[in-house]
């Protein structure tokens, strides 16, 4: 059974997303809403990790056959300036879609296994993940015209 | 005669439930004048808070010499508060008024003529439009102009230039009111009205120090409290305000924890079954989610987080849950705190859960701070589209394009309009290069004052400021335009409870000053802004022309003005909107039928996630299909962005005093008001005073991570661990006296505040920062804080009370035959 691979994957992706959110939040601290919301969202990701922990324990850790292909990579340094903000938000958005999609697959498996506990956890997490993606999209859309047209 | 500095609310006229509020006509004339000296009384309404008290201006020899409340008006029935009595007219006639345009030459502001000043603006504006486009332009306006002026500005920005960067200082005072109503009811628009005070059984004030912010409204509440059938009163405020003194329950909530308290109140309604299931079923969406969201918030849990007693939460909830008719009012204690929109939506939710909304005595008043804030929001001079239209709804954009005869593409609607804090951020980054500030003073009123001053001083920023006086902000300008103000121009405006008043011109403006309306029109003409068919975009000459045009824009929308004319506004009482064929005398309450403005085609917004501000978007909104049902929304509680720690152990919060408005541009020029609250102070508790070795009147340094202020301390009634500062005290007096850098001896509360805002309403959080305090010198007497308000000393030792003396005397008349019964 390969579900444990995916459980490990989603848990580590949440952790990668959390630290990336913090990094970008700090890096764009002069955009005050970005700072505070990124940290709030990072808290959510860490709470998701906690929720997943007992399930990962139950299924047991299983190493991934193709780690280089299936893992979300943590964002490196933040960029600066209006355009940098835009690209960082875009990178974060990519990470959230990775997490979201992984949850979708885990949810399918959980349904087939009739694993109610896992279904509950996915239901709790995935709504917040999609709001995270919505916020990133909302914020980037708002910033795009100024960054792409008027900023130097 | 009554000393209305000592007695802020005037003589009581008690009344019982469902009676009409008795009249009391308040009047103040210049010393030595009597009624017979007055040449003419000119109809107007007061613009020194959002209450909109109707008044007549006394004119003698072409000058404003006094003011009198209008007995026939439903809003105030003749009353005026201290600001209306003493500052409305005196704040205008001061020798420091700007009488000529100024332009910057070699770093200095020098007088010039209108032609030169306007040409300079138009020159820079045209250059930037060619080089960068409309995104280079930002407009930051006010909550103190008239409807016609905002509409002119809104059309210039949205249909003429096509910039999304327009906002008002309403962002600082009332944005959350609008946001909470949009999220819950689908549109801005006050559900309740002031007559709800006359017939309620309980009043809840959430972060609303009504006794000082809207003194005449509080007089109405006091008259109910002292009459038969006294309503129960619940006050949620960290300070021991006048409201708290009269309250049956005072929840002195720890700053930054409003949402936790609200969650507990909502939970109590569910747990005790004080809810109306049929109403919820028929008229709301989201009850299950709401029930889940508040589930963990037992009174005990909230008590711990909010530092109040669990028993008090239960009592407050019981009053809400069991009163037959209950009224809620909400203001800055919620709006300028963290999770502002979510906490304010919870107030709406309390009413929705009980089905107590829109019927007599059952109302919500999501208050405004400023007098004409409602119009900034309606007309699109801020981050909204005119007529409560939805920027995500292509049909609404098409309607506007048709009305204005411009291309749909001209109207910026690709993203939410830019809010004030973001406009200043773009100016800081240099992508907004022309900023036009009208009738507001961001150098003192915006958070993190040092940063704002730096932005305004930016050499790449072309700053236009139009105002009555050379404000702290105007001193940074490249062009200063002298504006005519209240009593010197004509226009209408709308108060908190949707009542529209006409303010007529009583006297000529000083020198070459021009109304904001004329200035905007002049700019539009010089820029050649035109419609598709080649007509001038603002094809108006008088404010009344603009009003007529606005009526068309409002037609069929919730804020329908089509039944109002200037003539109808003369003589009797103000008229509430919507006023149209269906409601020829205006509609007193909204949503009495439980049908809300949430229909897909009708709504002003598709809504947001209240935690992050992420937009819901048309697709998901359509699938939710609220179709006239109200939305029960909330967010998860999170702790405030900056909480006290070892280095900054105290909480800092800001607010108003009864005697001043905004940055004292007008009230500071009334000797009576200035005498009552002459300069800045901070308030601390007795416990903290002892802990830090501070005595009454000692000079203290209060510092945050962003700056500091050095002012005298009042040992007052704030909770332990909290420092309060009034936000009115900038630097203009010292600048006028020739000091070049008065901010080196800082007094403005916003030196300390942080740049952080509510994710939905984008209203800054003035009510929450971490600070430390230190005594730096002995004072020369008690702190200059009034003894008549929430700033009163905890121990009244030998302190002289705040009085107005001879100058503070105003007349009160009690007409015997009261005006005919208004429909309740
Ligand atoms: S309550 Fe407000 S509107 Fe009325 S007189 Fe006072 S300041 Fe003016």
Short mmCIF file of N, CA and C and ligand atoms in Angstrom, two decimals, chain B residues 45-54 75-76 79-85 88 213-217 371 658 661, ligand 1:
data_model
loop_
_atom_site.label_atom_id
_atom_site.label_comp_id
_atom_site.label_asym_id
_atom_site.label_seq_id
_atom_site.Cartn_x
_atom_site.Cartn_y
_atom_site.Cartn_z
N UNK B 45 -26.44 71.57 8.84
CA UNK B 45 -26.33 70.48 9.82
C UNK B 45 -24.88 70.39 10.21
N UNK B 46 -24.64 69.92 11.43
CA UNK B 46 -23.29 69.96 11.99
C UNK B 46 -22.41 68.87 11.37
N UNK B 47 -21.17 69.24 11.07
CA UNK B 47 -20.23 68.25 10.51
C UNK B 47 -19.07 67.96 11.45
N UNK B 48 -19.36 67.85 12.74
CA UNK B 48 -18.26 67.53 13.66
C UNK B 48 -18.37 66.15 14.28
N UNK B 49 -19.31 65.37 13.82
CA UNK B 49 -19.30 63.93 14.07
C UNK B 49 -20.36 63.32 13.17
N UNK B 50 -20.56 62.02 13.26
CA UNK B 50 -21.45 61.35 12.32
C UNK B 50 -22.92 61.49 12.64
N UNK B 51 -23.24 62.20 13.75
CA UNK B 51 -24.63 62.25 14.16
C UNK B 51 -25.49 63.10 13.23
N UNK B 52 -24.89 64.16 12.67
CA UNK B 52 -25.62 64.99 11.71
C UNK B 52 -26.74 65.79 12.35
N UNK B 53 -26.46 66.51 13.42
CA UNK B 53 -27.49 67.32 14.06
C UNK B 53 -27.85 68.51 13.18
N UNK B 54 -29.15 68.67 12.91
CA UNK B 54 -29.59 69.76 12.07
C UNK B 54 -29.51 71.06 12.85
N UNK B 75 -33.41 63.98 13.90
CA UNK B 75 -32.13 63.51 14.42
C UNK B 75 -31.84 64.07 15.81
N UNK B 76 -32.00 65.37 15.98
CA UNK B 76 -31.56 65.97 17.25
C UNK B 76 -32.65 66.74 18.00
N UNK B 79 -31.31 69.80 19.67
CA UNK B 79 -30.10 69.79 20.50
C UNK B 79 -28.82 69.94 19.70
N UNK B 80 -27.82 70.45 20.37
CA UNK B 80 -26.46 70.44 19.82
C UNK B 80 -25.52 70.09 20.96
N UNK B 81 -24.42 69.47 20.63
CA UNK B 81 -23.41 69.16 21.65
C UNK B 81 -22.35 70.26 21.68
N UNK B 82 -21.37 70.12 22.57
CA UNK B 82 -20.35 71.16 22.69
C UNK B 82 -19.62 71.47 21.37
N UNK B 83 -19.33 70.43 20.57
CA UNK B 83 -18.59 70.72 19.34
C UNK B 83 -19.46 71.52 18.38
N UNK B 84 -20.73 71.13 18.26
CA UNK B 84 -21.63 71.87 17.39
C UNK B 84 -21.82 73.30 17.87
N UNK B 85 -22.00 73.47 19.18
CA UNK B 85 -22.26 74.80 19.72
C UNK B 85 -21.06 75.73 19.58
N UNK B 88 -18.50 74.55 15.37
CA UNK B 88 -18.97 74.45 13.99
C UNK B 88 -18.71 75.76 13.26
N UNK B 213 -18.36 60.39 21.59
CA UNK B 213 -18.24 60.46 20.13
C UNK B 213 -19.47 61.10 19.49
N UNK B 214 -20.67 60.79 19.96
CA UNK B 214 -21.90 61.41 19.44
C UNK B 214 -22.71 61.89 20.65
N UNK B 215 -22.37 63.06 21.16
CA UNK B 215 -22.91 63.47 22.46
C UNK B 215 -24.42 63.65 22.43
N UNK B 216 -24.97 64.08 21.30
CA UNK B 216 -26.42 64.29 21.24
C UNK B 216 -27.17 62.95 21.21
N UNK B 217 -26.57 61.98 20.56
CA UNK B 217 -27.20 60.66 20.54
C UNK B 217 -27.20 60.08 21.97
N UNK B 371 -18.72 62.87 9.91
CA UNK B 371 -20.04 63.38 9.55
C UNK B 371 -20.54 62.91 8.20
N UNK B 658 -14.55 64.09 24.20
CA UNK B 658 -15.80 64.73 23.78
C UNK B 658 -15.57 66.11 23.17
N UNK B 661 -12.41 66.92 17.69
CA UNK B 661 -12.73 66.10 16.54
C UNK B 661 -11.48 65.99 15.68
S1 LIG C 1 -23.42 65.35 18.30
FE1 LIG C 1 -22.08 65.52 16.51
S2 LIG C 1 -23.36 66.42 14.91
FE2 LIG C 1 -24.36 66.79 16.87
S3 LIG C 1 -23.65 68.79 17.53
FE3 LIG C 1 -22.27 67.29 18.43
S4 LIG C 1 -20.60 67.12 16.98
FE4 LIG C 1 -22.27 68.11 15.91
#
